[in-house]
């Protein structure tokens, strides 16, 4: 509508000039000037339109990134969630990395902790444990997940059994150093964790890999808790 209005005014202006003057040169100059003004107006409008499209595209990309983050990140701890764990464990097996380890971590007597102190305190405990696990990692190649409830999982690549044992010990000591009071624990006055870790073997399926780590976690629990088992 803006272009139609501007064009109508310009054409009317040209007709008036043509009536008042028979000079073709003057008419040619005025006509050319009018077309230049129209072209410049269209150009500015086009640039403005393209800029708005670019802004909209960037907004959409940010929205997609935010939604992806919401899908794969645990809302409470800000760790990766079980869904992303399933994706990453598939990637590890697909890459045929035989130097990979999986650690499954369980907070000792957490149900009793929640029941005695309440879910708000329980959530705070989970957040502190999550932060401690992040600080215990070797670097960006290690990935930690909230596996479910009071369980966490860590996927390690390019690591030996001895290095995995050192990491499990570091996790144990870091969490013990938090000195989170646990009035109903049968292990300690403070919150502790049990850990089970296993290495990836070529023939293993995803369920085999997870089951092996779970079995070692079960061994740790039956060995008095606040300890780890690595195979």
PDB file of C-alpha atoms in Angstrom:
ATOM      1  CA  UNK A   1       0.000   0.000   0.000  1.00  0.00           C
ATOM      2  CA  UNK A   2       2.872   2.392   0.785  1.00  0.00           C
ATOM      3  CA  UNK A   3       4.495   1.746  -2.614  1.00  0.00           C
ATOM      4  CA  UNK A   4       1.168   2.252  -4.452  1.00  0.00           C
ATOM      5  CA  UNK A   5       0.578   5.574  -2.680  1.00  0.00           C
ATOM      6  CA  UNK A   6       4.122   6.846  -3.358  1.00  0.00           C
ATOM      7  CA  UNK A   7       3.942   5.693  -6.978  1.00  0.00           C
ATOM      8  CA  UNK A   8       0.583   7.435  -7.522  1.00  0.00           C
ATOM      9  CA  UNK A   9       1.937  10.730  -6.163  1.00  0.00           C
ATOM     10  CA  UNK A  10       5.019  10.502  -8.352  1.00  0.00           C
ATOM     11  CA  UNK A  11       3.068   9.689 -11.524  1.00  0.00           C
ATOM     12  CA  UNK A  12       0.697  12.599 -10.792  1.00  0.00           C
ATOM     13  CA  UNK A  13       3.737  14.846 -10.282  1.00  0.00           C
ATOM     14  CA  UNK A  14       5.208  13.720 -13.616  1.00  0.00           C
ATOM     15  CA  UNK A  15       1.966  14.449 -15.448  1.00  0.00           C
ATOM     16  CA  UNK A  16       1.838  17.971 -13.994  1.00  0.00           C
ATOM     17  CA  UNK A  17       5.414  18.626 -15.070  1.00  0.00           C
ATOM     18  CA  UNK A  18       4.680  17.278 -18.564  1.00  0.00           C
ATOM     19  CA  UNK A  19       1.727  19.577 -18.939  1.00  0.00           C
ATOM     20  CA  UNK A  20       3.645  22.626 -17.725  1.00  0.00           C
ATOM     21  CA  UNK A  21       6.757  21.922 -19.738  1.00  0.00           C
ATOM     22  CA  UNK A  22       7.495  20.580 -23.176  1.00  0.00           C
ATOM     23  CA  UNK A  23      11.175  20.141 -22.414  1.00  0.00           C
ATOM     24  CA  UNK A  24      11.969  16.456 -22.879  1.00  0.00           C
ATOM     25  CA  UNK A  25      15.310  16.753 -21.029  1.00  0.00           C
ATOM     26  CA  UNK A  26      13.634  18.152 -17.919  1.00  0.00           C
ATOM     27  CA  UNK A  27      10.977  15.448 -18.058  1.00  0.00           C
ATOM     28  CA  UNK A  28      13.651  12.747 -18.457  1.00  0.00           C
ATOM     29  CA  UNK A  29      15.607  14.037 -15.434  1.00  0.00           C
ATOM     30  CA  UNK A  30      12.498  14.208 -13.266  1.00  0.00           C
ATOM     31  CA  UNK A  31      11.356  10.755 -14.382  1.00  0.00           C
ATOM     32  CA  UNK A  32      14.771   9.238 -13.654  1.00  0.00           C
ATOM     33  CA  UNK A  33      14.875  10.912 -10.235  1.00  0.00           C
ATOM     34  CA  UNK A  34      11.454   9.494  -9.411  1.00  0.00           C
ATOM     35  CA  UNK A  35      12.519   5.961 -10.305  1.00  0.00           C
ATOM     36  CA  UNK A  36      15.681   6.376  -8.202  1.00  0.00           C
ATOM     37  CA  UNK A  37      13.616   7.454  -5.199  1.00  0.00           C
ATOM     38  CA  UNK A  38      11.291   4.484  -5.643  1.00  0.00           C
ATOM     39  CA  UNK A  39      14.257   2.089  -5.999  1.00  0.00           C
ATOM     40  CA  UNK A  40      15.906   3.467  -2.852  1.00  0.00           C
ATOM     41  CA  UNK A  41      12.665   3.172  -0.902  1.00  0.00           C
ATOM     42  CA  UNK A  42      12.231  -0.451  -2.005  1.00  0.00           C
ATOM     43  CA  UNK A  43      15.882  -1.181  -1.183  1.00  0.00           C
ATOM     44  CA  UNK A  44      15.573   0.150   2.380  1.00  0.00           C
ATOM     45  CA  UNK A  45      12.344  -1.770   2.905  1.00  0.00           C
ATOM     46  CA  UNK A  46      13.988  -4.952   1.580  1.00  0.00           C
ATOM     47  CA  UNK A  47      17.011  -4.579   3.884  1.00  0.00           C
ATOM     48  CA  UNK A  48      14.676  -4.026   6.836  1.00  0.00           C
ATOM     49  CA  UNK A  49      12.684  -7.117   5.870  1.00  0.00           C
ATOM     50  CA  UNK A  50      15.840  -9.266   5.566  1.00  0.00           C
ATOM     51  CA  UNK A  51      17.084  -8.025   8.942  1.00  0.00           C
ATOM     52  CA  UNK A  52      13.787  -8.987  10.568  1.00  0.00           C
ATOM     53  CA  UNK A  53      14.007 -12.461   8.998  1.00  0.00           C
ATOM     54  CA  UNK A  54      17.568 -12.906  10.336  1.00  0.00           C
ATOM     55  CA  UNK A  55      16.472 -11.839  13.832  1.00  0.00           C
ATOM     56  CA  UNK A  56      13.538 -14.259  13.668  1.00  0.00           C
ATOM     57  CA  UNK A  57      15.820 -17.082  12.485  1.00  0.00           C
ATOM     58  CA  UNK A  58      18.257 -16.468  15.347  1.00  0.00           C
ATOM     59  CA  UNK A  59      15.382 -16.428  17.823  1.00  0.00           C
ATOM     60  CA  UNK A  60      14.126 -19.743  16.439  1.00  0.00           C
ATOM     61  CA  UNK A  61      17.600 -21.299  16.683  1.00  0.00           C
ATOM     62  CA  UNK A  62      17.900 -20.170  20.306  1.00  0.00           C
ATOM     63  CA  UNK A  63      14.464 -21.602  21.024  1.00  0.00           C
ATOM     64  CA  UNK A  64      15.406 -24.963  19.480  1.00  0.00           C
ATOM     65  CA  UNK A  65      18.641 -25.004  21.514  1.00  0.00           C
ATOM     66  CA  UNK A  66      16.734 -24.192  24.703  1.00  0.00           C
ATOM     67  CA  UNK A  67      14.142 -26.919  24.051  1.00  0.00           C
ATOM     68  CA  UNK A  68      16.892 -29.461  23.339  1.00  0.00           C
ATOM     69  CA  UNK A  69      18.534 -28.523  26.620  1.00  0.00           C
ATOM     70  CA  UNK A  70      15.248 -29.002  28.462  1.00  0.00           C
ATOM     71  CA  UNK A  71      14.842 -32.473  26.923  1.00  0.00           C
ATOM     72  CA  UNK A  72      18.294 -33.717  27.966  1.00  0.00           C
ATOM     73  CA  UNK A  73      18.962 -31.872  31.259  1.00  0.00           C
ATOM     74  CA  UNK A  74      17.642 -32.763  34.704  1.00  0.00           C
ATOM     75  CA  UNK A  75      15.683 -29.806  36.082  1.00  0.00           C
ATOM     76  CA  UNK A  76      16.844 -30.216  39.684  1.00  0.00           C
ATOM     77  CA  UNK A  77      20.572 -30.901  39.389  1.00  0.00           C
ATOM     78  CA  UNK A  78      21.262 -29.435  35.922  1.00  0.00           C
ATOM     79  CA  UNK A  79      23.076 -32.674  35.074  1.00  0.00           C
ATOM     80  CA  UNK A  80      22.321 -34.635  31.919  1.00  0.00           C
ATOM     81  CA  UNK A  81      19.282 -36.866  32.452  1.00  0.00           C
ATOM     82  CA  UNK A  82      18.533 -40.557  31.850  1.00  0.00           C
ATOM     83  CA  UNK A  83      17.326 -39.895  28.311  1.00  0.00           C
ATOM     84  CA  UNK A  84      20.651 -38.360  27.315  1.00  0.00           C
ATOM     85  CA  UNK A  85      22.500 -41.135  29.156  1.00  0.00           C
ATOM     86  CA  UNK A  86      20.761 -43.685  26.903  1.00  0.00           C
ATOM     87  CA  UNK A  87      21.895 -41.744  23.843  1.00  0.00           C
ATOM     88  CA  UNK A  88      25.501 -41.392  25.013  1.00  0.00           C
ATOM     89  CA  UNK A  89      25.865 -45.033  26.097  1.00  0.00           C
ATOM     90  CA  UNK A  90      24.746 -46.079  22.613  1.00  0.00           C
ATOM     91  CA  UNK A  91      27.374 -43.789  21.095  1.00  0.00           C
ATOM     92  CA  UNK A  92      30.109 -45.288  23.280  1.00  0.00           C
ATOM     93  CA  UNK A  93      29.231 -48.830  22.266  1.00  0.00           C
ATOM     94  CA  UNK A  94      28.941 -47.847  18.610  1.00  0.00           C
ATOM     95  CA  UNK A  95      32.443 -46.328  18.687  1.00  0.00           C
ATOM     96  CA  UNK A  96      33.894 -49.674  19.889  1.00  0.00           C
ATOM     97  CA  UNK A  97      35.865 -47.988  22.677  1.00  0.00           C
ATOM     98  CA  UNK A  98      37.239 -50.799  24.852  1.00  0.00           C
ATOM     99  CA  UNK A  99      38.860 -48.283  27.199  1.00  0.00           C
ATOM    100  CA  UNK A 100      35.508 -46.970  28.423  1.00  0.00           C
ATOM    101  CA  UNK A 101      34.172 -47.343  31.961  1.00  0.00           C
ATOM    102  CA  UNK A 102      30.740 -46.852  33.482  1.00  0.00           C
ATOM    103  CA  UNK A 103      30.266 -45.873  37.136  1.00  0.00           C
ATOM    104  CA  UNK A 104      26.858 -46.093  38.811  1.00  0.00           C
ATOM    105  CA  UNK A 105      26.595 -44.189  42.097  1.00  0.00           C
ATOM    106  CA  UNK A 106      23.907 -44.533  44.754  1.00  0.00           C
ATOM    107  CA  UNK A 107      23.435 -42.339  47.833  1.00  0.00           C
ATOM    108  CA  UNK A 108      23.440 -44.569  50.898  1.00  0.00           C
ATOM    109  CA  UNK A 109      20.131 -44.741  52.804  1.00  0.00           C
ATOM    110  CA  UNK A 110      18.692 -41.814  50.863  1.00  0.00           C
ATOM    111  CA  UNK A 111      15.075 -42.909  51.355  1.00  0.00           C
ATOM    112  CA  UNK A 112      15.570 -42.709  55.113  1.00  0.00           C
ATOM    113  CA  UNK A 113      17.241 -39.327  54.658  1.00  0.00           C
ATOM    114  CA  UNK A 114      14.220 -38.011  52.741  1.00  0.00           C
ATOM    115  CA  UNK A 115      11.730 -39.502  55.177  1.00  0.00           C
ATOM    116  CA  UNK A 116      13.432 -38.017  58.238  1.00  0.00           C
ATOM    117  CA  UNK A 117      14.389 -34.565  56.899  1.00  0.00           C
ATOM    118  CA  UNK A 118      11.861 -33.923  54.128  1.00  0.00           C
ATOM    119  CA  UNK A 119      12.019 -33.640  50.347  1.00  0.00           C
ATOM    120  CA  UNK A 120      13.264 -30.048  50.305  1.00  0.00           C
ATOM    121  CA  UNK A 121      16.349 -31.029  52.285  1.00  0.00           C
ATOM    122  CA  UNK A 122      16.611 -34.131  50.114  1.00  0.00           C
ATOM    123  CA  UNK A 123      16.637 -32.027  46.943  1.00  0.00           C
ATOM    124  CA  UNK A 124      19.355 -29.803  48.395  1.00  0.00           C
ATOM    125  CA  UNK A 125      21.400 -32.901  49.126  1.00  0.00           C
ATOM    126  CA  UNK A 126      21.013 -34.137  45.540  1.00  0.00           C
ATOM    127  CA  UNK A 127      22.181 -30.779  44.192  1.00  0.00           C
ATOM    128  CA  UNK A 128      25.260 -30.803  46.436  1.00  0.00           C
ATOM    129  CA  UNK A 129      26.134 -34.346  45.388  1.00  0.00           C
ATOM    130  CA  UNK A 130      25.701 -33.421  41.718  1.00  0.00           C
ATOM    131  CA  UNK A 131      28.043 -30.452  42.078  1.00  0.00           C
ATOM    132  CA  UNK A 132      30.600 -32.596  43.891  1.00  0.00           C
ATOM    133  CA  UNK A 133      30.521 -35.189  41.100  1.00  0.00           C
ATOM    134  CA  UNK A 134      31.139 -32.513  38.469  1.00  0.00           C
ATOM    135  CA  UNK A 135      34.142 -31.226  40.424  1.00  0.00           C
ATOM    136  CA  UNK A 136      35.526 -34.765  40.722  1.00  0.00           C
ATOM    137  CA  UNK A 137      35.656 -35.388  36.954  1.00  0.00           C
ATOM    138  CA  UNK A 138      38.950 -35.415  35.054  1.00  0.00           C
ATOM    139  CA  UNK A 139      37.761 -33.096  32.294  1.00  0.00           C
ATOM    140  CA  UNK A 140      35.205 -32.492  29.556  1.00  0.00           C
ATOM    141  CA  UNK A 141      35.508 -36.042  28.179  1.00  0.00           C
ATOM    142  CA  UNK A 142      33.924 -37.417  31.376  1.00  0.00           C
ATOM    143  CA  UNK A 143      30.132 -37.173  31.460  1.00  0.00           C
ATOM    144  CA  UNK A 144      27.948 -37.328  34.563  1.00  0.00           C
ATOM    145  CA  UNK A 145      24.200 -37.983  34.557  1.00  0.00           C
ATOM    146  CA  UNK A 146      21.356 -38.126  37.004  1.00  0.00           C
ATOM    147  CA  UNK A 147      20.444 -41.741  36.387  1.00  0.00           C
ATOM    148  CA  UNK A 148      17.265 -41.688  38.449  1.00  0.00           C
ATOM    149  CA  UNK A 149      16.154 -40.760  41.960  1.00  0.00           C
ATOM    150  CA  UNK A 150      19.259 -40.884  44.154  1.00  0.00           C
ATOM    151  CA  UNK A 151      21.361 -42.628  41.495  1.00  0.00           C
ATOM    152  CA  UNK A 152      23.964 -41.033  39.255  1.00  0.00           C
ATOM    153  CA  UNK A 153      26.052 -42.405  36.396  1.00  0.00           C
ATOM    154  CA  UNK A 154      29.393 -41.405  34.915  1.00  0.00           C
ATOM    155  CA  UNK A 155      30.672 -42.423  31.470  1.00  0.00           C
ATOM    156  CA  UNK A 156      34.461 -42.398  31.197  1.00  0.00           C
ATOM    157  CA  UNK A 157      36.517 -42.759  28.024  1.00  0.00           C
ATOM    158  CA  UNK A 158      40.247 -43.303  27.533  1.00  0.00           C
ATOM    159  CA  UNK A 159      40.768 -44.530  31.076  1.00  0.00           C
ATOM    160  CA  UNK A 160      42.458 -47.507  32.725  1.00  0.00           C
ATOM    161  CA  UNK A 161      41.157 -49.566  35.623  1.00  0.00           C
ATOM    162  CA  UNK A 162      43.681 -47.958  37.978  1.00  0.00           C
ATOM    163  CA  UNK A 163      42.585 -44.469  36.906  1.00  0.00           C
ATOM    164  CA  UNK A 164      38.939 -45.433  37.372  1.00  0.00           C
ATOM    165  CA  UNK A 165      39.679 -46.651  40.899  1.00  0.00           C
ATOM    166  CA  UNK A 166      41.418 -43.351  41.663  1.00  0.00           C
ATOM    167  CA  UNK A 167      38.396 -41.449  40.405  1.00  0.00           C
ATOM    168  CA  UNK A 168      36.010 -43.537  42.526  1.00  0.00           C
ATOM    169  CA  UNK A 169      38.172 -42.850  45.566  1.00  0.00           C
ATOM    170  CA  UNK A 170      38.169 -39.145  44.778  1.00  0.00           C
ATOM    171  CA  UNK A 171      34.365 -39.156  44.497  1.00  0.00           C
ATOM    172  CA  UNK A 172      34.080 -40.950  47.834  1.00  0.00           C
ATOM    173  CA  UNK A 173      36.422 -38.508  49.589  1.00  0.00           C
ATOM    174  CA  UNK A 174      34.847 -35.416  48.013  1.00  0.00           C
ATOM    175  CA  UNK A 175      31.339 -36.420  49.127  1.00  0.00           C
ATOM    176  CA  UNK A 176      32.531 -37.366  52.605  1.00  0.00           C
ATOM    177  CA  UNK A 177      34.210 -33.971  52.876  1.00  0.00           C
ATOM    178  CA  UNK A 178      30.855 -32.250  52.299  1.00  0.00           C
ATOM    179  CA  UNK A 179      29.819 -33.478  55.771  1.00  0.00           C
ATOM    180  CA  UNK A 180      26.111 -33.429  54.946  1.00  0.00           C
ATOM    181  CA  UNK A 181      24.404 -34.535  58.160  1.00  0.00           C
ATOM    182  CA  UNK A 182      22.552 -37.869  57.839  1.00  0.00           C
ATOM    183  CA  UNK A 183      20.778 -38.707  61.120  1.00  0.00           C
ATOM    184  CA  UNK A 184      19.384 -42.065  59.954  1.00  0.00           C
ATOM    185  CA  UNK A 185      22.370 -43.555  58.114  1.00  0.00           C
ATOM    186  CA  UNK A 186      23.699 -46.906  59.315  1.00  0.00           C
ATOM    187  CA  UNK A 187      27.131 -46.136  57.816  1.00  0.00           C
ATOM    188  CA  UNK A 188      28.096 -42.663  58.948  1.00  0.00           C
ATOM    189  CA  UNK A 189      26.806 -39.498  60.576  1.00  0.00           C
ATOM    190  CA  UNK A 190      27.129 -37.875  57.128  1.00  0.00           C
ATOM    191  CA  UNK A 191      25.854 -38.641  53.629  1.00  0.00           C
ATOM    192  CA  UNK A 192      27.924 -41.272  51.782  1.00  0.00           C
ATOM    193  CA  UNK A 193      27.717 -43.044  48.434  1.00  0.00           C
ATOM    194  CA  UNK A 194      28.301 -46.549  47.118  1.00  0.00           C
ATOM    195  CA  UNK A 195      29.748 -47.052  43.644  1.00  0.00           C
ATOM    196  CA  UNK A 196      29.910 -49.823  41.069  1.00  0.00           C
ATOM    197  CA  UNK A 197      32.099 -49.534  37.976  1.00  0.00           C
ATOM    198  CA  UNK A 198      32.951 -51.807  35.077  1.00  0.00           C
ATOM    199  CA  UNK A 199      34.911 -51.649  31.841  1.00  0.00           C
ATOM    200  CA  UNK A 200      33.365 -52.020  28.417  1.00  0.00           C
ATOM    201  CA  UNK A 201      34.172 -55.334  26.743  1.00  0.00           C
ATOM    202  CA  UNK A 202      33.781 -55.823  22.983  1.00  0.00           C
ATOM    203  CA  UNK A 203      30.992 -58.387  23.179  1.00  0.00           C
ATOM    204  CA  UNK A 204      28.890 -56.349  25.611  1.00  0.00           C
ATOM    205  CA  UNK A 205      25.455 -55.001  24.779  1.00  0.00           C
ATOM    206  CA  UNK A 206      24.092 -51.882  26.456  1.00  0.00           C
ATOM    207  CA  UNK A 207      22.136 -53.965  28.959  1.00  0.00           C
ATOM    208  CA  UNK A 208      25.249 -56.085  29.690  1.00  0.00           C
ATOM    209  CA  UNK A 209      27.328 -52.958  30.314  1.00  0.00           C
ATOM    210  CA  UNK A 210      24.791 -51.412  32.690  1.00  0.00           C
ATOM    211  CA  UNK A 211      24.081 -54.733  34.439  1.00  0.00           C
ATOM    212  CA  UNK A 212      27.799 -55.285  35.127  1.00  0.00           C
ATOM    213  CA  UNK A 213      28.080 -51.845  36.772  1.00  0.00           C
ATOM    214  CA  UNK A 214      24.864 -52.520  38.724  1.00  0.00           C
ATOM    215  CA  UNK A 215      26.229 -55.828  39.992  1.00  0.00           C
ATOM    216  CA  UNK A 216      29.366 -54.109  41.259  1.00  0.00           C
ATOM    217  CA  UNK A 217      27.199 -51.471  42.953  1.00  0.00           C
ATOM    218  CA  UNK A 218      25.310 -54.305  44.664  1.00  0.00           C
ATOM    219  CA  UNK A 219      28.642 -55.741  45.853  1.00  0.00           C
ATOM    220  CA  UNK A 220      29.610 -52.355  47.301  1.00  0.00           C
ATOM    221  CA  UNK A 221      26.321 -52.105  49.180  1.00  0.00           C
ATOM    222  CA  UNK A 222      26.734 -55.595  50.598  1.00  0.00           C
ATOM    223  CA  UNK A 223      30.296 -54.730  51.632  1.00  0.00           C
ATOM    224  CA  UNK A 224      29.187 -52.080  54.109  1.00  0.00           C
ATOM    225  CA  UNK A 225      28.479 -49.185  51.691  1.00  0.00           C
ATOM    226  CA  UNK A 226      30.523 -45.972  51.412  1.00  0.00           C
ATOM    227  CA  UNK A 227      32.865 -47.902  49.138  1.00  0.00           C
ATOM    228  CA  UNK A 228      33.363 -48.836  45.466  1.00  0.00           C
ATOM    229  CA  UNK A 229      33.883 -51.924  43.331  1.00  0.00           C
ATOM    230  CA  UNK A 230      35.648 -51.761  39.959  1.00  0.00           C
ATOM    231  CA  UNK A 231      36.069 -54.614  37.466  1.00  0.00           C
TER     232      UNK A 231
END
